[in-house]
PDB file of C-alpha atoms in Angstrom:
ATOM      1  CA  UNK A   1     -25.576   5.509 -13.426  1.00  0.00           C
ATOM      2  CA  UNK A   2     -28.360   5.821 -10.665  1.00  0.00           C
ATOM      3  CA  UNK A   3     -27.097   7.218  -7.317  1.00  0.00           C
ATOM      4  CA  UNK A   4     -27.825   3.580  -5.899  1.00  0.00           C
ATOM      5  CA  UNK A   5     -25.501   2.065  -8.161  1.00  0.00           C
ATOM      6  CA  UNK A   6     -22.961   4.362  -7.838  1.00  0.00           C
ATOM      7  CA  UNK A   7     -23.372   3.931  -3.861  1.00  0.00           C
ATOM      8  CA  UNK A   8     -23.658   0.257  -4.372  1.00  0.00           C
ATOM      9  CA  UNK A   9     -20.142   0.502  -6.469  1.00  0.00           C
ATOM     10  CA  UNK A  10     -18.435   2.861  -3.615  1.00  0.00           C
ATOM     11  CA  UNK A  11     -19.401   0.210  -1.216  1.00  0.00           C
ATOM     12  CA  UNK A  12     -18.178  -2.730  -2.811  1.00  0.00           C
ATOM     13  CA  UNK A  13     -14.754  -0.739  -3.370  1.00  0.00           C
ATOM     14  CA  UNK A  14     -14.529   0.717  -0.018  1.00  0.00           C
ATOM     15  CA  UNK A  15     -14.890  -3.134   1.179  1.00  0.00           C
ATOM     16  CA  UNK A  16     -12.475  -4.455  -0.946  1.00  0.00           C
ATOM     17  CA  UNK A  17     -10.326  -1.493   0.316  1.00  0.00           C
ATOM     18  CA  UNK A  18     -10.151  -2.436   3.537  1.00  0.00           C
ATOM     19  CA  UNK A  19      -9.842  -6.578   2.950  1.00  0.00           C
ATOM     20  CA  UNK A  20      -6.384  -5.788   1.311  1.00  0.00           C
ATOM     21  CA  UNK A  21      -5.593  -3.490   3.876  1.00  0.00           C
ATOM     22  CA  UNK A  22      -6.163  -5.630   6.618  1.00  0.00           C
ATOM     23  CA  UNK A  23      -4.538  -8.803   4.746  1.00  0.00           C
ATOM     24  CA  UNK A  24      -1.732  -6.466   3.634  1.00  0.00           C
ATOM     25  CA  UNK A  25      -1.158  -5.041   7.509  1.00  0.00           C
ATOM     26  CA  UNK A  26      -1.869  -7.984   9.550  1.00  0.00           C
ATOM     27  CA  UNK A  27       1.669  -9.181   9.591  1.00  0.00           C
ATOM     28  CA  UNK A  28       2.736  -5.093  10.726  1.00  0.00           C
ATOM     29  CA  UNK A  29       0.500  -5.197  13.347  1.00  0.00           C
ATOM     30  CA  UNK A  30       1.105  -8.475  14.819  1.00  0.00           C
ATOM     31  CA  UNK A  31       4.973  -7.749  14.523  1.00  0.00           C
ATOM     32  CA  UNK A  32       4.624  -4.549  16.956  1.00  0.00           C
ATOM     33  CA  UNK A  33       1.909  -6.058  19.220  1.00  0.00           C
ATOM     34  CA  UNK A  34       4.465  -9.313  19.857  1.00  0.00           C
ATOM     35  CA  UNK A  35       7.708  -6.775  20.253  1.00  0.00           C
ATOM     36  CA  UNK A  36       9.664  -7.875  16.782  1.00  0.00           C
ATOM     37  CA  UNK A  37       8.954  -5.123  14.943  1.00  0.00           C
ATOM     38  CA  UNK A  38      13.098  -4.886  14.197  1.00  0.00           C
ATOM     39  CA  UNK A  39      12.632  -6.885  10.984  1.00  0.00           C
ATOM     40  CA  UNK A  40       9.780  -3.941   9.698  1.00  0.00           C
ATOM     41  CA  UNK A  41      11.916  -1.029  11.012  1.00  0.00           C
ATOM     42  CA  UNK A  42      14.910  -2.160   9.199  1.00  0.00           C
ATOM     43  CA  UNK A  43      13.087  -2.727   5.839  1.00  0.00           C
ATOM     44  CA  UNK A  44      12.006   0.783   6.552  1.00  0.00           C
ATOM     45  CA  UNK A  45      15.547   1.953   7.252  1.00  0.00           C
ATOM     46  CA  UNK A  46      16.945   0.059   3.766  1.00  0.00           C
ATOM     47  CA  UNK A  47      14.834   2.572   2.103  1.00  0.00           C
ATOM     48  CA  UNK A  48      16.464   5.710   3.088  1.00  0.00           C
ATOM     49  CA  UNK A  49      13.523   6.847   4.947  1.00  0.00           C
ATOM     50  CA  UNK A  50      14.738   9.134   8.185  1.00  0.00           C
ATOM     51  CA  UNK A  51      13.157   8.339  11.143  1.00  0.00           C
ATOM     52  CA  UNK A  52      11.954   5.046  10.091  1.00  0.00           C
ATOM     53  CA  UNK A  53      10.597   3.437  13.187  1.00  0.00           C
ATOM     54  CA  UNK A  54       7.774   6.519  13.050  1.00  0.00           C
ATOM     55  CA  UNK A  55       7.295   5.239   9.705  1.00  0.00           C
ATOM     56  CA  UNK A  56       6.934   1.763  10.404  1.00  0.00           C
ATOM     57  CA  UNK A  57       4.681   2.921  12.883  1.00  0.00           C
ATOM     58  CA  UNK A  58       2.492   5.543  10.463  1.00  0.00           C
ATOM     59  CA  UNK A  59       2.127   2.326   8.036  1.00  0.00           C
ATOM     60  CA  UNK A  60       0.973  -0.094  10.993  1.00  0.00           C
ATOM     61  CA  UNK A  61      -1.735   2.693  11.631  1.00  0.00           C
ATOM     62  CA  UNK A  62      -2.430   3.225   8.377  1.00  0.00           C
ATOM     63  CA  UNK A  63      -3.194  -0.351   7.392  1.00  0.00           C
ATOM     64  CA  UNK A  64      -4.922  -1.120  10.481  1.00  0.00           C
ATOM     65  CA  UNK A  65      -6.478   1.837  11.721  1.00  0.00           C
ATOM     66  CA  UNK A  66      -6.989   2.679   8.340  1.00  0.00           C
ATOM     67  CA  UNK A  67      -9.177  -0.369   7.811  1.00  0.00           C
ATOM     68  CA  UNK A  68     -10.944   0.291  10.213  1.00  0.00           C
ATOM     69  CA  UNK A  69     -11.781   3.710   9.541  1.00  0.00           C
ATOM     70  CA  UNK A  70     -12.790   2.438   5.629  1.00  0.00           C
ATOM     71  CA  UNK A  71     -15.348  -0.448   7.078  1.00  0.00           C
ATOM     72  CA  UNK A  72     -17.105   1.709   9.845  1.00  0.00           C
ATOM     73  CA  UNK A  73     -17.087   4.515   6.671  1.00  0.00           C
ATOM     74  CA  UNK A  74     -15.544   7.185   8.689  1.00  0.00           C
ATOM     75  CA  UNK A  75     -12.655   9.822   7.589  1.00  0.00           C
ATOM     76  CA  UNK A  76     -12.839   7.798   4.354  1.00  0.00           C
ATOM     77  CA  UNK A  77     -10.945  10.197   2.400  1.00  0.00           C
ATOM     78  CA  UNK A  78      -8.202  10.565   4.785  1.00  0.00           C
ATOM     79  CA  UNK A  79      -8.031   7.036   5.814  1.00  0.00           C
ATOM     80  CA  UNK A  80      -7.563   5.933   1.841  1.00  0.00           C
ATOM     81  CA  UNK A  81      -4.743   8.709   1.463  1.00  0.00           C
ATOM     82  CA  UNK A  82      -3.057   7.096   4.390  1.00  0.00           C
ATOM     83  CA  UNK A  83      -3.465   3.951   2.947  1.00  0.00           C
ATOM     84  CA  UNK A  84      -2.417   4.983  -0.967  1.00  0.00           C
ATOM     85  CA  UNK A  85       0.836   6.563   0.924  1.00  0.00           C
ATOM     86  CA  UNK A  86       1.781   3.504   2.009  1.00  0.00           C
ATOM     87  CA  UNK A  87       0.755   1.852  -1.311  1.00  0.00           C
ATOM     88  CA  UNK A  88       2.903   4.036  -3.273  1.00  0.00           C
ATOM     89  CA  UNK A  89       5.837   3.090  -0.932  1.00  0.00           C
ATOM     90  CA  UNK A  90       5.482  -0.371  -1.308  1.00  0.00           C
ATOM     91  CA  UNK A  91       5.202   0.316  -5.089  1.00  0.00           C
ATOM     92  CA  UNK A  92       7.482   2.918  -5.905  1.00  0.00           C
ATOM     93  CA  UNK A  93      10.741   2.152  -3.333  1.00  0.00           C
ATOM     94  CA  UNK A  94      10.241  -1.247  -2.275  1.00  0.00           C
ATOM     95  CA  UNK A  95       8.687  -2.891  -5.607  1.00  0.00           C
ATOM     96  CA  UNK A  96      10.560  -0.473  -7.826  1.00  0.00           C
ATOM     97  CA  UNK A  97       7.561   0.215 -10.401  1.00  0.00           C
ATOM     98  CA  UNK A  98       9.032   2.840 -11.897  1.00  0.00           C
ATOM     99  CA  UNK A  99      12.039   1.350 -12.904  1.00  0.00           C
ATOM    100  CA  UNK A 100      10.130  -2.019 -13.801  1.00  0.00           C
ATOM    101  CA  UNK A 101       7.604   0.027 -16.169  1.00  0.00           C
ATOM    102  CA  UNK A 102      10.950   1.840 -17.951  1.00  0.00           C
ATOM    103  CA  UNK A 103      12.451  -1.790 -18.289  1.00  0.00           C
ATOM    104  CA  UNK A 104       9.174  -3.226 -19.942  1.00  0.00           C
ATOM    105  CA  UNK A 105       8.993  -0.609 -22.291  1.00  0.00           C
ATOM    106  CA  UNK A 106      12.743  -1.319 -22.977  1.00  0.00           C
ATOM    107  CA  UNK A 107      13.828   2.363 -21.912  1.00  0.00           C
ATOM    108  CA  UNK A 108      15.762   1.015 -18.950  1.00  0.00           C
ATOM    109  CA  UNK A 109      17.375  -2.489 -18.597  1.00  0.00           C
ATOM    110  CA  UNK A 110      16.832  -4.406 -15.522  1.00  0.00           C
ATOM    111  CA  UNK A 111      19.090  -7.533 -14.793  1.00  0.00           C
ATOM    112  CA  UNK A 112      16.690 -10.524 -14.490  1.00  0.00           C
ATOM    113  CA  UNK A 113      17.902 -10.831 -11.077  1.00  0.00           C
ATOM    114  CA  UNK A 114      17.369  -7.583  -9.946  1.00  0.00           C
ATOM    115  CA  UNK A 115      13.760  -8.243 -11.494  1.00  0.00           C
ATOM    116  CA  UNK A 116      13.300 -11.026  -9.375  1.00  0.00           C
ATOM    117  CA  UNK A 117      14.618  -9.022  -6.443  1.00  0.00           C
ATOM    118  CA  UNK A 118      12.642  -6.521  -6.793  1.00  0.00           C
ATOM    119  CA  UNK A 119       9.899  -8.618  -6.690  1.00  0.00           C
ATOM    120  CA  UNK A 120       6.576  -7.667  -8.258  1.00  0.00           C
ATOM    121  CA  UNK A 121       4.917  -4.244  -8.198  1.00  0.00           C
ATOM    122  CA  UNK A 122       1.092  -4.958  -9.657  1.00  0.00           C
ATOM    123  CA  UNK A 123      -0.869  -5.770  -6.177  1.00  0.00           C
ATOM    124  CA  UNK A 124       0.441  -2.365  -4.555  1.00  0.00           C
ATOM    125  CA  UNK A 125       0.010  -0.278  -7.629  1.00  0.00           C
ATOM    126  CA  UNK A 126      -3.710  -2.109  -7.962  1.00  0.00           C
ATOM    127  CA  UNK A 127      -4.572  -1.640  -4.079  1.00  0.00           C
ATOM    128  CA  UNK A 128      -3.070   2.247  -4.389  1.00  0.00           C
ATOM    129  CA  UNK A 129      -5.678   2.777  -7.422  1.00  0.00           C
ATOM    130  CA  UNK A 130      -8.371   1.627  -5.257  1.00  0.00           C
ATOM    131  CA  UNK A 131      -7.302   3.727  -2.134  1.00  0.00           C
ATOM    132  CA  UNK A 132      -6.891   6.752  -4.684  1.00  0.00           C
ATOM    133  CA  UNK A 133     -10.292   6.251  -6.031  1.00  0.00           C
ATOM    134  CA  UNK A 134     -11.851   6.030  -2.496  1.00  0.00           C
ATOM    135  CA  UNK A 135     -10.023   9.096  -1.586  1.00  0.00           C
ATOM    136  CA  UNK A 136     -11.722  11.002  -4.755  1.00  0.00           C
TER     137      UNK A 136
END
């Protein structure tokens, strides 16, 4: 691959990056900026996380800040970490991937309901693969 399609294919990734972000955060930022940022700290809370309105806060800045960083093309590599870490969260202990991947492979069962609870973990496992591959 010639350097200016490899830069060419960084660009286009590093873009996309930060379109999810910003579509993913939007709602986190505009929830602090209005004051009703409860709803986002207590999500955070029902995870187990300590402290978790400095970790409602870290994923705000993350996802927006973040962004940022990724479009102007500046601490790329740390601003992608950020943004995988809060990827993985939304994957791992909100979305439950883990536990969804055992169930499809028939390792673990999952009620349907529980399932559906859940909800679905592709778009944060797909949006952490592209924040881990900008971070690389």
């Amino acid at each position: 691959m010639s350097d200016k399609a490899r830069d060419s294919a960084l660009l286009l990734l590093r873009l996309s990056g930060v379109l999810l972000l910003s579509l993913h955060g939007w709602s986190k930022l505009t929830s602090f900026a209005t004051g009703d940022s409860d709803g986002l700290v207590a999500a955070v809370a029902g995870l187990g996380l300590p402290l978790p309105l400095v970790w409602a806060w870290a994923a705000v800045l993350a996802e927006s800040v973040g962004a940022l960083l990724l479009a102007a093309g500046l601490f790329t590599r740390l601003a992608a970490l950020a943004a995988a870490s809060t990827m993985a969260v939304a994957a791992f202990l909100v979305h439950h991937a883990l536990q969804q991947g055992l169930n499809f492979l028939g390792i673990r069962e999952v009620s349907p309901d529980q399932l559906e609870k859940w909800g679905n973990p592709e778009l944060p496992l797909l949006y952490l693969i592209v924040f881990l591959a900008i971070a690389l």
